[in-house]
Coordinates of C-alpha atoms in Angstrom, one line a residue:
M91 CA 69.2 -1.5 68.4
T92 CA 66.9 0.8 66.3
P93 CA 63.4 -0.9 65.6
I94 CA 63.0 -1.0 61.8
P95 CA 59.4 -1.0 60.4
D96 CA 58.8 -4.7 58.7
P97 CA 55.2 -5.3 57.4
E98 CA 56.5 -9.3 57.3
P99 CA 55.7 -11.6 60.2
L100 CA 58.4 -12.3 62.4
P101 CA 60.4 -14.5 62.9
R102 CA 61.2 -14.6 59.0
V103 CA 63.8 -17.1 57.6
I104 CA 66.5 -15.4 55.6
R105 CA 68.3 -19.0 55.0
R106 CA 66.9 -22.4 55.8
G107 CA 69.9 -24.5 57.5
G108 CA 71.1 -28.1 57.2
A109 CA 73.4 -30.5 58.1
Y110 CA 76.3 -28.0 57.8
K111 CA 74.8 -24.7 57.5
P112 CA 73.4 -22.5 60.4
E113 CA 69.6 -21.2 59.9
I114 CA 69.7 -17.2 59.2
R115 CA 66.5 -15.2 60.7
I116 CA 65.0 -12.1 61.8
E117 CA 63.5 -12.2 65.3
V118 CA 62.3 -9.3 67.6
I119 CA 64.2 -8.9 70.7
D120 CA 64.2 -6.8 73.1
G121 CA 61.6 -4.8 70.9
A122 CA 64.1 -4.5 67.7
H123 CA 64.9 -6.6 64.9
A124 CA 68.1 -8.8 65.5
L125 CA 69.4 -11.4 63.1
V126 CA 70.0 -15.1 64.3
K127 CA 72.4 -17.3 63.5
D128 CA 71.2 -20.5 64.7
F129 CA 73.4 -24.0 64.4
A130 CA 70.7 -25.9 66.3
V131 CA 69.3 -27.3 62.8
C132 CA 72.6 -28.7 62.0
G133 CA 73.4 -32.0 62.5
R134 CA 74.2 -33.4 65.9
W135 CA 78.0 -33.7 65.7
F136 CA 78.3 -30.8 63.6
R137 CA 76.3 -28.7 66.0
W138 CA 77.8 -29.6 69.1
V139 CA 81.6 -29.5 67.9
I140 CA 81.7 -26.9 65.1
G141 CA 78.4 -24.7 65.6
R142 CA 79.2 -24.3 69.5
W143 CA 82.8 -23.3 68.6
L144 CA 82.0 -20.8 65.7
V145 CA 79.4 -19.1 68.1
G146 CA 81.9 -18.7 70.6
R147 CA 84.3 -17.5 68.5
E148 CA 82.0 -14.9 66.8
C149 CA 80.9 -13.8 70.1
R150 CA 84.4 -13.2 71.3
V151 CA 85.1 -11.1 68.1
L152 CA 82.0 -9.1 68.3
R153 CA 83.3 -8.2 71.7
A154 CA 86.7 -7.1 70.3
V155 CA 85.3 -4.9 67.7
E156 CA 82.5 -3.2 69.9
G157 CA 82.2 0.4 69.1
I158 CA 83.4 0.4 65.4
P159 CA 81.0 2.2 63.1
G160 CA 80.0 -0.1 60.7
V161 CA 80.0 -3.4 62.7
P162 CA 76.5 -4.8 64.3
R163 CA 76.9 -4.7 67.9
L164 CA 76.5 -8.3 69.5
V165 CA 72.7 -8.7 71.1
S166 CA 72.9 -11.8 72.8
R167 CA 74.1 -15.7 72.8
L168 CA 70.8 -17.2 72.9
S169 CA 72.4 -20.9 73.5
P170 CA 75.3 -22.4 73.1
Y171 CA 74.5 -22.9 69.2
A172 CA 72.6 -19.3 68.4
I173 CA 73.9 -16.1 68.3
A174 CA 72.1 -12.7 68.1
V175 CA 73.3 -9.7 66.6
E176 CA 71.6 -6.0 65.6
H177 CA 70.1 -6.4 62.1
V178 CA 71.3 -3.0 60.3
G179 CA 70.1 -3.1 56.6
R180 CA 70.2 -5.0 53.3
S181 CA 72.9 -7.0 51.7
I182 CA 74.6 -5.3 48.7
A183 CA 73.9 -8.7 46.8
V184 CA 70.4 -8.1 46.3
M185 CA 70.6 -4.2 45.5
E186 CA 70.9 -2.6 42.1
P187 CA 73.9 -0.9 41.3
E188 CA 72.1 2.5 41.3
E189 CA 70.8 1.9 45.1
L190 CA 74.3 1.3 46.1
P191 CA 75.9 4.5 48.1
P192 CA 78.7 6.8 46.7
N193 CA 80.3 6.1 50.1
L194 CA 80.2 2.4 49.9
W195 CA 83.8 1.6 49.0
P196 CA 85.6 4.4 51.2
D197 CA 83.5 3.6 54.2
L198 CA 84.0 -0.2 53.6
E199 CA 87.8 0.5 53.5
R200 CA 87.6 2.4 56.6
I201 CA 85.8 -0.5 58.5
V202 CA 88.1 -2.9 57.7
D203 CA 91.1 -0.7 58.8
D204 CA 89.3 -0.4 62.2
L205 CA 89.1 -4.2 62.3
H206 CA 92.7 -4.4 61.6
R207 CA 93.6 -2.0 64.3
R208 CA 92.1 -4.1 66.7
G209 CA 93.6 -7.2 65.6
I210 CA 90.8 -9.1 63.6
A211 CA 90.7 -9.9 59.9
H212 CA 87.2 -10.4 58.2
A213 CA 87.9 -13.6 56.0
D214 CA 84.9 -13.4 53.9
L215 CA 84.7 -10.1 52.2
K216 CA 83.9 -11.4 49.1
T217 CA 80.6 -12.8 49.6
L218 CA 78.4 -9.9 48.8
E219 CA 75.9 -10.9 51.7
N220 CA 78.2 -9.8 54.1
I221 CA 78.2 -5.9 53.1
L222 CA 75.2 -4.3 54.3
I223 CA 73.4 -0.7 53.5
D224 CA 71.3 1.0 56.0
E225 CA 68.3 3.1 55.1
S226 CA 70.7 6.1 55.8
G227 CA 73.0 5.2 53.3
A228 CA 75.5 3.9 55.9
V229 CA 78.0 0.8 55.1
H230 CA 78.0 -2.2 57.6
I231 CA 80.0 -5.7 57.5
V232 CA 78.7 -8.9 59.2

């Protein structure tokens, strides 16, 4: 992971969790920024059953796609309910159209093709928060 300069104190919550939604936050892990998805804040039954299952499934998928350019790497399974992945950039949902790199669509297509070659389908690319751009203009999906 590449350290990213950030003037805001960490951990920084990106999205508050709730009964059925995990908390999403940025933390420093092993000296670099990581995005943490944490189901510990969810309701007890949802956390114990669904949260644990979703974290396990995401870990398995990230291991299967390791090394594909444009897919953040798994940093750690922090607990049965939390996973940390490499923090790579900003979501295109918060970017202005002129900030989007010209390689967005070809790179996105390449990443999706690479995932498909490994037998993985991303079921939520319509959610713009799942498409990220790093400081160099490279495209990533989460």
